[in-house]
Amino acid sequence: MVDQEELQCRVFPDEPAVEWAVFIRNNRDREFKDITSRECDLDCKYDVVAGPVANDAVGLLIRQFSRGTINAEYMKQEFSFGRLTNQYTFHTVKAMERFFLSERLAS
């Protein structure tokens, strides 16, 4: 796809994990303020982020974790419900330009 050395990429493992869930929570939480945190991309520090799709079931678990209804270990255990599809999200113009350039070169 794209040479990662040219872009700032955050790549999560194929299986959902607590670190990934914290990243999702921080990016969805309107109250989260530490945008320079590695666990947040509201400042577009990453050109590309790759990892599992946070579907409705995952979203519910993340909301419960955020509210303190469940802890990280329980959330991690519940992530084993099934395989999620991975996604790539492009957060900068630079990432989109590199992606489309590589697609044109591959054709």
PDB file of C-alpha atoms in Angstrom:
ATOM      1  CA  MET A   1       0.000   0.000   0.000  1.00  0.00           C
ATOM      2  CA  VAL A   2       2.001   2.987   1.302  1.00  0.00           C
ATOM      3  CA  ASP A   3       5.577   3.135   2.549  1.00  0.00           C
ATOM      4  CA  GLN A   4       5.152   3.631   6.296  1.00  0.00           C
ATOM      5  CA  GLU A   5       8.504   5.412   6.564  1.00  0.00           C
ATOM      6  CA  GLU A   6       7.046   8.363   4.672  1.00  0.00           C
ATOM      7  CA  LEU A   7       3.952   8.613   6.843  1.00  0.00           C
ATOM      8  CA  GLN A   8       3.186   8.668  10.547  1.00  0.00           C
ATOM      9  CA  CYS A   9       1.155   5.490  11.010  1.00  0.00           C
ATOM     10  CA  ARG A  10      -0.544   3.991  14.039  1.00  0.00           C
ATOM     11  CA  VAL A  11      -1.164   0.306  13.421  1.00  0.00           C
ATOM     12  CA  PHE A  12      -3.066  -1.796  15.939  1.00  0.00           C
ATOM     13  CA  PRO A  13      -3.031  -5.617  16.017  1.00  0.00           C
ATOM     14  CA  ASP A  14      -5.775  -7.472  14.132  1.00  0.00           C
ATOM     15  CA  GLU A  15      -7.419  -8.498  17.399  1.00  0.00           C
ATOM     16  CA  PRO A  16      -9.072  -5.825  19.564  1.00  0.00           C
ATOM     17  CA  ALA A  17      -7.017  -4.907  22.628  1.00  0.00           C
ATOM     18  CA  VAL A  18      -7.292  -2.500  25.550  1.00  0.00           C
ATOM     19  CA  GLU A  19      -4.775  -0.066  23.973  1.00  0.00           C
ATOM     20  CA  TRP A  20      -6.893   0.058  20.814  1.00  0.00           C
ATOM     21  CA  ALA A  21     -10.078   0.580  22.868  1.00  0.00           C
ATOM     22  CA  VAL A  22      -8.488   3.463  24.788  1.00  0.00           C
ATOM     23  CA  PHE A  23      -7.481   5.070  21.474  1.00  0.00           C
ATOM     24  CA  ILE A  24     -11.054   4.721  20.173  1.00  0.00           C
ATOM     25  CA  ARG A  25     -12.513   6.079  23.433  1.00  0.00           C
ATOM     26  CA  ASN A  26     -10.197   9.090  23.487  1.00  0.00           C
ATOM     27  CA  ASN A  27     -11.024  10.009  19.905  1.00  0.00           C
ATOM     28  CA  ARG A  28     -14.784   9.735  20.477  1.00  0.00           C
ATOM     29  CA  ASP A  29     -14.877  11.429  23.882  1.00  0.00           C
ATOM     30  CA  ARG A  30     -15.707  15.122  23.522  1.00  0.00           C
ATOM     31  CA  GLU A  31     -14.390  15.698  27.052  1.00  0.00           C
ATOM     32  CA  PHE A  32     -10.908  14.289  26.282  1.00  0.00           C
ATOM     33  CA  LYS A  33      -8.440  17.176  26.425  1.00  0.00           C
ATOM     34  CA  ASP A  34      -4.912  15.699  26.101  1.00  0.00           C
ATOM     35  CA  ILE A  35      -4.849  15.763  22.301  1.00  0.00           C
ATOM     36  CA  THR A  36      -1.043  15.467  22.229  1.00  0.00           C
ATOM     37  CA  SER A  37      -1.336  12.015  23.839  1.00  0.00           C
ATOM     38  CA  ARG A  38      -0.122   9.043  21.789  1.00  0.00           C
ATOM     39  CA  GLU A  39      -3.533   7.544  22.565  1.00  0.00           C
ATOM     40  CA  CYS A  40      -5.398  10.201  20.597  1.00  0.00           C
ATOM     41  CA  ASP A  41      -5.387  11.542  17.037  1.00  0.00           C
ATOM     42  CA  LEU A  42      -7.586  14.620  17.339  1.00  0.00           C
ATOM     43  CA  ASP A  43      -4.512  16.667  16.326  1.00  0.00           C
ATOM     44  CA  CYS A  44      -3.845  14.427  13.259  1.00  0.00           C
ATOM     45  CA  LYS A  45      -0.404  13.357  14.476  1.00  0.00           C
ATOM     46  CA  TYR A  46      -0.966  10.153  12.512  1.00  0.00           C
ATOM     47  CA  ASP A  47      -1.400  10.228   8.767  1.00  0.00           C
ATOM     48  CA  VAL A  48      -2.919   6.741   8.758  1.00  0.00           C
ATOM     49  CA  VAL A  49      -4.500   4.658  11.514  1.00  0.00           C
ATOM     50  CA  ALA A  50      -5.119   0.948  10.946  1.00  0.00           C
ATOM     51  CA  GLY A  51      -6.886  -1.566  13.140  1.00  0.00           C
ATOM     52  CA  PRO A  52     -10.146  -3.361  13.826  1.00  0.00           C
ATOM     53  CA  VAL A  53     -13.435  -1.631  13.053  1.00  0.00           C
ATOM     54  CA  ALA A  54     -15.190  -0.404  16.193  1.00  0.00           C
ATOM     55  CA  ASN A  55     -18.670  -1.736  15.419  1.00  0.00           C
ATOM     56  CA  ASP A  56     -21.814  -1.355  17.573  1.00  0.00           C
ATOM     57  CA  ALA A  57     -20.906  -4.198  19.960  1.00  0.00           C
ATOM     58  CA  VAL A  58     -17.432  -2.767  20.480  1.00  0.00           C
ATOM     59  CA  GLY A  59     -18.866   0.731  20.858  1.00  0.00           C
ATOM     60  CA  LEU A  60     -21.099  -0.484  23.688  1.00  0.00           C
ATOM     61  CA  LEU A  61     -18.144  -2.080  25.496  1.00  0.00           C
ATOM     62  CA  ILE A  62     -16.077   1.091  25.097  1.00  0.00           C
ATOM     63  CA  ARG A  63     -18.917   3.229  26.488  1.00  0.00           C
ATOM     64  CA  GLN A  64     -19.287   0.884  29.461  1.00  0.00           C
ATOM     65  CA  PHE A  65     -15.519   1.031  30.037  1.00  0.00           C
ATOM     66  CA  SER A  66     -15.545   4.838  29.808  1.00  0.00           C
ATOM     67  CA  ARG A  67     -18.333   5.058  32.388  1.00  0.00           C
ATOM     68  CA  GLY A  68     -16.536   2.684  34.754  1.00  0.00           C
ATOM     69  CA  THR A  69     -19.273   0.062  34.448  1.00  0.00           C
ATOM     70  CA  ILE A  70     -16.691  -2.543  33.375  1.00  0.00           C
ATOM     71  CA  ASN A  71     -12.934  -2.700  33.848  1.00  0.00           C
ATOM     72  CA  ALA A  72     -10.210  -3.170  31.216  1.00  0.00           C
ATOM     73  CA  GLU A  73      -9.835  -6.907  31.876  1.00  0.00           C
ATOM     74  CA  TYR A  74     -13.556  -7.569  31.433  1.00  0.00           C
ATOM     75  CA  MET A  75     -13.592  -5.483  28.261  1.00  0.00           C
ATOM     76  CA  LYS A  76     -10.600  -7.413  26.898  1.00  0.00           C
ATOM     77  CA  GLN A  77     -12.337 -10.718  27.674  1.00  0.00           C
ATOM     78  CA  GLU A  78     -15.486  -9.574  25.869  1.00  0.00           C
ATOM     79  CA  PHE A  79     -13.489  -8.627  22.762  1.00  0.00           C
ATOM     80  CA  SER A  80     -13.060 -12.343  22.102  1.00  0.00           C
ATOM     81  CA  PHE A  81     -16.660 -12.539  20.771  1.00  0.00           C
ATOM     82  CA  GLY A  82     -15.539 -12.733  17.165  1.00  0.00           C
ATOM     83  CA  ARG A  83     -13.277 -11.479  14.444  1.00  0.00           C
ATOM     84  CA  LEU A  84     -13.633  -7.874  13.351  1.00  0.00           C
ATOM     85  CA  THR A  85     -12.785  -6.510   9.944  1.00  0.00           C
ATOM     86  CA  ASN A  86      -9.756  -4.229   9.821  1.00  0.00           C
ATOM     87  CA  GLN A  87      -9.900  -0.702   8.472  1.00  0.00           C
ATOM     88  CA  TYR A  88      -7.474   1.973   7.350  1.00  0.00           C
ATOM     89  CA  THR A  89      -8.376   5.579   8.032  1.00  0.00           C
ATOM     90  CA  PHE A  90      -6.592   8.439   6.314  1.00  0.00           C
ATOM     91  CA  HIS A  91      -6.270  11.511   8.506  1.00  0.00           C
ATOM     92  CA  THR A  92      -4.212  13.889   6.372  1.00  0.00           C
ATOM     93  CA  VAL A  93      -4.037  15.109   2.807  1.00  0.00           C
ATOM     94  CA  LYS A  94      -0.486  13.733   2.676  1.00  0.00           C
ATOM     95  CA  ALA A  95      -1.806  10.230   3.406  1.00  0.00           C
ATOM     96  CA  MET A  96      -4.456  10.461   0.708  1.00  0.00           C
ATOM     97  CA  GLU A  97      -1.965  11.753  -1.842  1.00  0.00           C
ATOM     98  CA  ARG A  98       0.467   8.913  -1.065  1.00  0.00           C
ATOM     99  CA  PHE A  99      -2.312   6.322  -1.240  1.00  0.00           C
ATOM    100  CA  PHE A 100      -3.641   7.506  -4.595  1.00  0.00           C
ATOM    101  CA  LEU A 101      -0.129   7.855  -5.988  1.00  0.00           C
ATOM    102  CA  SER A 102       0.700   4.273  -4.993  1.00  0.00           C
ATOM    103  CA  GLU A 103      -2.595   3.062  -6.506  1.00  0.00           C
ATOM    104  CA  ARG A 104      -1.807   4.793  -9.817  1.00  0.00           C
ATOM    105  CA  LEU A 105       1.717   3.355  -9.854  1.00  0.00           C
ATOM    106  CA  ALA A 106       0.351  -0.132  -9.201  1.00  0.00           C
ATOM    107  CA  SER A 107      -2.056   0.026 -12.172  1.00  0.00           C
TER     108      SER A 107
END
